[in-house]
mmCIF file of C-alpha atoms in Angstrom:
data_model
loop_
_atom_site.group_PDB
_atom_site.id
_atom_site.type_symbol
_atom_site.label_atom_id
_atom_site.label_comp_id
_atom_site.label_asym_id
_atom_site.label_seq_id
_atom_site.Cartn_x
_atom_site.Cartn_y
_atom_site.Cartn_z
ATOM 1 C CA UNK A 1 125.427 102.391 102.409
ATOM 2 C CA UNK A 2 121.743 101.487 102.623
ATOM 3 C CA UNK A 3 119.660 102.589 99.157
ATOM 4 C CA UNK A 4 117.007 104.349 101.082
ATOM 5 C CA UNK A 5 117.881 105.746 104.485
ATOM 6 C CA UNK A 6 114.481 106.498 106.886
ATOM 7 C CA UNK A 7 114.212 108.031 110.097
ATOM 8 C CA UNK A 8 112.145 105.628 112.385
ATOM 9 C CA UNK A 9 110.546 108.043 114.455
ATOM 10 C CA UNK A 10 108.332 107.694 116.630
ATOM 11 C CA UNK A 11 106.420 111.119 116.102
ATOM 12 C CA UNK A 12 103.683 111.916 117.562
ATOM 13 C CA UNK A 13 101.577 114.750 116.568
ATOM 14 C CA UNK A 14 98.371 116.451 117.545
ATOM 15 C CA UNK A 15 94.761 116.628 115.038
ATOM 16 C CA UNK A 16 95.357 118.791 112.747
ATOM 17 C CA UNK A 17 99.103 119.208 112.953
ATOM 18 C CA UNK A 18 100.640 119.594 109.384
ATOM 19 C CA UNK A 19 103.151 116.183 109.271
ATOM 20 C CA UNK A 20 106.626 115.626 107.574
ATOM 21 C CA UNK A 21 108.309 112.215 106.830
ATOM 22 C CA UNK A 22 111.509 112.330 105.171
ATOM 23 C CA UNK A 23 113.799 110.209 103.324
ATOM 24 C CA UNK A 24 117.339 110.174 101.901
ATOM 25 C CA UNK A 25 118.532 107.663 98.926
ATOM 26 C CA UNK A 26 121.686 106.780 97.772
ATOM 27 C CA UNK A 27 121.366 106.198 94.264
ATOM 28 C CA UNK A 28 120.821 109.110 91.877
ATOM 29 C CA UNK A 29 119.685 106.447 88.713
ATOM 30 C CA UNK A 30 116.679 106.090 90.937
ATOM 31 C CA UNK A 31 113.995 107.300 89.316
ATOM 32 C CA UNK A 32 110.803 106.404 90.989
ATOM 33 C CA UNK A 33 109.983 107.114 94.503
ATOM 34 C CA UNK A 34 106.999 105.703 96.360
ATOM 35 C CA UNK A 35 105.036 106.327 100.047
ATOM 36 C CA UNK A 36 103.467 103.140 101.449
ATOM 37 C CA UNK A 37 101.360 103.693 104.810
ATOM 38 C CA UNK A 38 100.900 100.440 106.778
ATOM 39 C CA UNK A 39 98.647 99.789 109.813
ATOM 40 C CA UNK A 40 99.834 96.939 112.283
ATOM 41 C CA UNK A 41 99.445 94.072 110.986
ATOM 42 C CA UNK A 42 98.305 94.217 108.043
ATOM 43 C CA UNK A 43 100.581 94.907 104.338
ATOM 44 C CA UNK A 44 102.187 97.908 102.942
ATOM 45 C CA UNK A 45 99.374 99.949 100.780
ATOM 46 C CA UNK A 46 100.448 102.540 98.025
ATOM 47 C CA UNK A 47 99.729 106.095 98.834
ATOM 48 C CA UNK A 48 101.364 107.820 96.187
ATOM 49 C CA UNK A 49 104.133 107.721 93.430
ATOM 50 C CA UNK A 50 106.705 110.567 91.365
ATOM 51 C CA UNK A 51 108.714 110.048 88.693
ATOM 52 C CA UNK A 52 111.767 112.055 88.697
ATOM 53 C CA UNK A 53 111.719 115.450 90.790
ATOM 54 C CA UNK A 54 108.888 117.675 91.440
ATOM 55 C CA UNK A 55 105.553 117.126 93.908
ATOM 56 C CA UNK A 56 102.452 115.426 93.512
ATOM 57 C CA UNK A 57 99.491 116.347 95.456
ATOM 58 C CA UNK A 58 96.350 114.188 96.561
ATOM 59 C CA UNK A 59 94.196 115.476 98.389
ATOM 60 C CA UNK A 60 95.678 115.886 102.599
ATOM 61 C CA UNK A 61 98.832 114.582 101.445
ATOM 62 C CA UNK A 62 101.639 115.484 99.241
ATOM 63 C CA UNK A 63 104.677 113.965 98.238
ATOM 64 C CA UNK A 64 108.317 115.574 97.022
ATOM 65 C CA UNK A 65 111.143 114.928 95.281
ATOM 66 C CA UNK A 66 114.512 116.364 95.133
ATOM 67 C CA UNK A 67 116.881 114.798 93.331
ATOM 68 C CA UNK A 68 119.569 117.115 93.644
ATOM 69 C CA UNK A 69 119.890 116.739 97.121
ATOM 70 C CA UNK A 70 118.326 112.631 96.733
ATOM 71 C CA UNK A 71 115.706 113.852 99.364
ATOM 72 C CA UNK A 72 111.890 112.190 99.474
ATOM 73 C CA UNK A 73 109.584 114.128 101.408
ATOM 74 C CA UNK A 74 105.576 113.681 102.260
ATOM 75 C CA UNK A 75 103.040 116.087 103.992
ATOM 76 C CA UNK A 76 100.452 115.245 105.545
ATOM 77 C CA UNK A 77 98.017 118.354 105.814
ATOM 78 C CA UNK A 78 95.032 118.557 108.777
ATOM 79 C CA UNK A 79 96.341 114.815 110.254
ATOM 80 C CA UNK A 80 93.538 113.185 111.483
ATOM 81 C CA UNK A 81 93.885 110.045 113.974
ATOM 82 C CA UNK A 82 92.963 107.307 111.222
ATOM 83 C CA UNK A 83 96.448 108.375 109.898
ATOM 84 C CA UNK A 84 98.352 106.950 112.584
ATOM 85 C CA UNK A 85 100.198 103.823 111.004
ATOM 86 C CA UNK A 86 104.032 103.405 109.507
ATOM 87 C CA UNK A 87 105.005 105.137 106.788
ATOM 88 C CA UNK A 88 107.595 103.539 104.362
ATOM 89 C CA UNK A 89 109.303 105.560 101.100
ATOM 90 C CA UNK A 90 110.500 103.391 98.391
ATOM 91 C CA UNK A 91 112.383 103.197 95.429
ATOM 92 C CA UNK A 92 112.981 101.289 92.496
ATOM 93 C CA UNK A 93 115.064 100.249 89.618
ATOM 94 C CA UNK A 94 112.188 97.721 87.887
ATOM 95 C CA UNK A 95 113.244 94.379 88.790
ATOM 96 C CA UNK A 96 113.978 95.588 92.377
ATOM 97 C CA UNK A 97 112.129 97.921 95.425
ATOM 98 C CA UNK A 98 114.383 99.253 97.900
ATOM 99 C CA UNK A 99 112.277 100.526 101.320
ATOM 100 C CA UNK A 100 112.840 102.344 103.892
ATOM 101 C CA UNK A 101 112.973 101.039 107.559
ATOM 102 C CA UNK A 102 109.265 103.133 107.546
ATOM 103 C CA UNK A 103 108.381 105.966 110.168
ATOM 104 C CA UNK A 104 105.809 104.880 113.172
ATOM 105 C CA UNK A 105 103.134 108.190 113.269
ATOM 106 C CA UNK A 106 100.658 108.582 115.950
ATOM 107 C CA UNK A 107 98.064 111.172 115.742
ATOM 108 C CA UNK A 108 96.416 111.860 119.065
ATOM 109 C CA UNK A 109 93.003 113.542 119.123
ATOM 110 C CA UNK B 1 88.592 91.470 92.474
ATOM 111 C CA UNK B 2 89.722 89.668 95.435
ATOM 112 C CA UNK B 3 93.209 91.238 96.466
ATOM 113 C CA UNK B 4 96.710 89.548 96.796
ATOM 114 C CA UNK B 5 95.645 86.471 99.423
ATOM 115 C CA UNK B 6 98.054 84.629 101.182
ATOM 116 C CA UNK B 7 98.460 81.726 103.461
ATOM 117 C CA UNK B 8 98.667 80.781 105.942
ATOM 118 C CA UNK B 9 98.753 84.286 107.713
ATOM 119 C CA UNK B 10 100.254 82.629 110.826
ATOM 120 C CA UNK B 11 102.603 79.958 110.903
ATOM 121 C CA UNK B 12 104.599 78.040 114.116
ATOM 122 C CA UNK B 13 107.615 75.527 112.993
ATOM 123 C CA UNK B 14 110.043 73.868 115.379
ATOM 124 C CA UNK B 15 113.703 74.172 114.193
ATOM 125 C CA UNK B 16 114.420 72.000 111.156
ATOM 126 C CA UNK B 17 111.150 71.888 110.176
ATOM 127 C CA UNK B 18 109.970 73.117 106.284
ATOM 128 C CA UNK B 19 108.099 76.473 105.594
ATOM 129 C CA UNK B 20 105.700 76.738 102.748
ATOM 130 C CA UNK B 21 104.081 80.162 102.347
ATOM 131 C CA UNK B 22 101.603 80.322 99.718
ATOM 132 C CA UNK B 23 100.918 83.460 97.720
ATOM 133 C CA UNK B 24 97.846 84.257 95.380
ATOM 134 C CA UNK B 25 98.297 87.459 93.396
ATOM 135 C CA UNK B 26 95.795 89.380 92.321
ATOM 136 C CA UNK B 27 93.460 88.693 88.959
ATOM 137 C CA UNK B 28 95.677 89.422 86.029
ATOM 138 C CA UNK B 29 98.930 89.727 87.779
ATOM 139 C CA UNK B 30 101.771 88.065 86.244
ATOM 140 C CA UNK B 31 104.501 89.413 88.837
ATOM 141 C CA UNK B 32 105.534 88.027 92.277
ATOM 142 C CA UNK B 33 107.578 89.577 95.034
ATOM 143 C CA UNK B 34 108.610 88.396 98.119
ATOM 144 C CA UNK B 35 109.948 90.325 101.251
ATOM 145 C CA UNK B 36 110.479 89.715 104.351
ATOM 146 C CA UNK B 37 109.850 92.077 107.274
ATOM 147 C CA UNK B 38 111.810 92.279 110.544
ATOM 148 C CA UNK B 39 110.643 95.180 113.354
ATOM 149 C CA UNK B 40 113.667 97.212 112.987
ATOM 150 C CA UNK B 41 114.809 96.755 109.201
ATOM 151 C CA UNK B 42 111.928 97.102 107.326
ATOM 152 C CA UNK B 43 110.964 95.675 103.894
ATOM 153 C CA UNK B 44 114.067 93.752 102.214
ATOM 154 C CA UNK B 45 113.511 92.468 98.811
ATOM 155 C CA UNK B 46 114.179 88.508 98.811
ATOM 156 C CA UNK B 47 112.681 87.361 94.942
ATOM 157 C CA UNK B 48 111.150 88.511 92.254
ATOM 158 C CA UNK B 49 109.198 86.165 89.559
ATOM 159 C CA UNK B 50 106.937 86.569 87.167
ATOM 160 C CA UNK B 51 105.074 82.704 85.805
ATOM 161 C CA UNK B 52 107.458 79.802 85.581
ATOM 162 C CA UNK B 53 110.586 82.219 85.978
ATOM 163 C CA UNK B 54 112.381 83.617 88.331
ATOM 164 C CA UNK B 55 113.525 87.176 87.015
ATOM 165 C CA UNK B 56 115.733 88.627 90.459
ATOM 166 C CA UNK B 57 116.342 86.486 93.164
ATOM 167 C CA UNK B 58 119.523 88.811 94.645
ATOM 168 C CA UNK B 59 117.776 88.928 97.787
ATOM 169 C CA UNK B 60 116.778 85.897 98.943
ATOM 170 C CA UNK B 61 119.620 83.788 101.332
ATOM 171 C CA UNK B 62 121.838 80.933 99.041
ATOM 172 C CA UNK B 63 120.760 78.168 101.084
ATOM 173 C CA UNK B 64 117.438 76.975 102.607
ATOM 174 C CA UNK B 65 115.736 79.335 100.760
ATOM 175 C CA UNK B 66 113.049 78.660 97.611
ATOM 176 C CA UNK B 67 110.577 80.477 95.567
ATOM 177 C CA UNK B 68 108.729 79.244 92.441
ATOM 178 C CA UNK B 69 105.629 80.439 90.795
ATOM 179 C CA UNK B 70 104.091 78.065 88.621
ATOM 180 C CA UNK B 71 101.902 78.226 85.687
ATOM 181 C CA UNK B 72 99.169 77.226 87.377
ATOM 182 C CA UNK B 73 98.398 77.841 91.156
ATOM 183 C CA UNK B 74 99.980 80.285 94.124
ATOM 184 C CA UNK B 75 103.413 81.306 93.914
ATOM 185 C CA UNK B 76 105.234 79.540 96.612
ATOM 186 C CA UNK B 77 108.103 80.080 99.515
ATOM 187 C CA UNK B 78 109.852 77.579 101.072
ATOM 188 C CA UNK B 79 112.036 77.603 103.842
ATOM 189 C CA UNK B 80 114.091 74.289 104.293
ATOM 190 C CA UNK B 81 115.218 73.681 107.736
ATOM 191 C CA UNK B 82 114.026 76.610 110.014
ATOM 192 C CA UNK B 83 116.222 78.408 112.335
ATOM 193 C CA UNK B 84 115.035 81.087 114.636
ATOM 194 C CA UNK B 85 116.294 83.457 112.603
ATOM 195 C CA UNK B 86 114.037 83.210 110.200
ATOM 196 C CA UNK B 87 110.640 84.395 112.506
ATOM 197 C CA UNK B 88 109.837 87.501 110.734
ATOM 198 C CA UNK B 89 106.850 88.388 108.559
ATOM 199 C CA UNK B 90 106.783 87.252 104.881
ATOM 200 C CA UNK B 91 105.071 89.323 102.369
ATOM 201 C CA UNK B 92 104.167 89.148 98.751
ATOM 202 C CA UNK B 93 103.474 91.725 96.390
ATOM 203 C CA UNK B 94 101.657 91.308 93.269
ATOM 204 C CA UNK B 95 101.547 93.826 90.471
ATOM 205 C CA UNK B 96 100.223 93.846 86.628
ATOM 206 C CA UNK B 97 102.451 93.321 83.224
ATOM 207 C CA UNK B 98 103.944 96.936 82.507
ATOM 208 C CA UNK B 99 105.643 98.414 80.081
ATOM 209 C CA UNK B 100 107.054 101.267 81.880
ATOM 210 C CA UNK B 101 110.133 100.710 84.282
ATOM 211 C CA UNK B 102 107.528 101.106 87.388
ATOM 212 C CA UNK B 103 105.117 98.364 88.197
ATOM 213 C CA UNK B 104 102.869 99.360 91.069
ATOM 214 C CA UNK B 105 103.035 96.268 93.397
ATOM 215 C CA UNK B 106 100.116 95.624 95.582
ATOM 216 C CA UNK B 107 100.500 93.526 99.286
ATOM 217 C CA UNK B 108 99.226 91.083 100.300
ATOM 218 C CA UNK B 109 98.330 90.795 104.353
ATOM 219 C CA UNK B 110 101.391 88.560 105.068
ATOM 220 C CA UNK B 111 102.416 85.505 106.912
ATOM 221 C CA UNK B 112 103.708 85.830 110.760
ATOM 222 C CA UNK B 113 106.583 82.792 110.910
ATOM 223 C CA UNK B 114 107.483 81.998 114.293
ATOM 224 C CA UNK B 115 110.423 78.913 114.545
ATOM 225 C CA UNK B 116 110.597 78.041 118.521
#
């Protein structure tokens, strides 16, 4: 069983559409939980962190943790076109970062 | 601060031939991570080091495979005798001495290897 499980998509949503990217893990001694966004071509960049369960809000986006059902979520509020790129969760154990396969988005104007 | 730099970002070897990918991390960093990135698998760990050690290497292949990061200078991949296989992207990851059980890694823009 893979650590972090990610549904590749593609989804394609309209401007302004509110957006959901999920993710299941397999290991409930995770304890962080990451969202990377990456554009083609170019390297993963951090969008946002939790520690344990609960959310964490910046700004358009929003990310969740559930750790009873080892569910990762992150919304995307009023999805503009600049955020079409591949979003990847991620976990960790320190020495080690386990990533999803990453979700293609395309937001069309 | 310049971010994590590495080269080169493209790279064409004929099978059999030696990889080196180079990796810079960013100013202050004393961690190294390498992945490698295939279109349909994603990010898989390969090695994780911090200067003149290697802390995790559970990822990275038995054979052909190398990582080192040196006191001084880039931390380095190599890739002994290339097989197809091994086209993917390479990235590294850089991210600050921590003493919490999360170090926030930062990427660098990879390296495209292409064996023919």
């Amino acid at each position: 069983q893979k650590e972090v499980e990610q549904d590749p998509g593609p989804l394609s949503v309209p401007e302004g559409a509110i957006v959901s990217l999920n993710c299941t893990y397999s290991n409930s001694a995770f304890q962080y939980f990451m969202w990377y966004r990456q554009y083609s071509r170019k390297g993963p960049e951090l969008l946002m962190y939790t520690y344990s369960s609960g959310n964490k809000e910046d700004g358009r986006f929003t990310a969740q943790v559930d750790k009873s059902s080892k569910y990762i979520s992150l919304f995307i509020r009023d999805s503009q076109p600049s955020d079409s790129a591949t979003y990847l969760c991620a976990t960790t154990t320190g020495n080690q970062f386990y990533f999803g396969t990453g979700t293609s988005l395309t937001v069309i104007p | 601060n310049a971010g994590v730099m590495q080269n080169p970002r493209h790279l064409v070897r004929r099978r059999g031939q030696e990889a080196r990918l180079r990796c810079s991390p960013m100013k202050g960093h004393s961690h190294v991570y390498w992945y490698r990135q295939l279109p349909e698998e994603g990010l898989k760990f390969m090695v994780y080091l911090q200067k003149e050690n290697i802390i995790d290497e559970s990822g990275m292949p038995k054979e052909r495979f190398s990582a080192e990061f040196p006191k001084e200078g880039p931390s380095i991949l190599r890739i002994q005798q290339v097989v197809r296989g091994d086209s993917a992207a390479y990235f590294c990851a850089s991210s600050p001495p921590s003493g919490s059980s999360y170090n926030e890694q930062f990427f660098g823009p990879g390296t495209r290897l292409t064996v023919l």
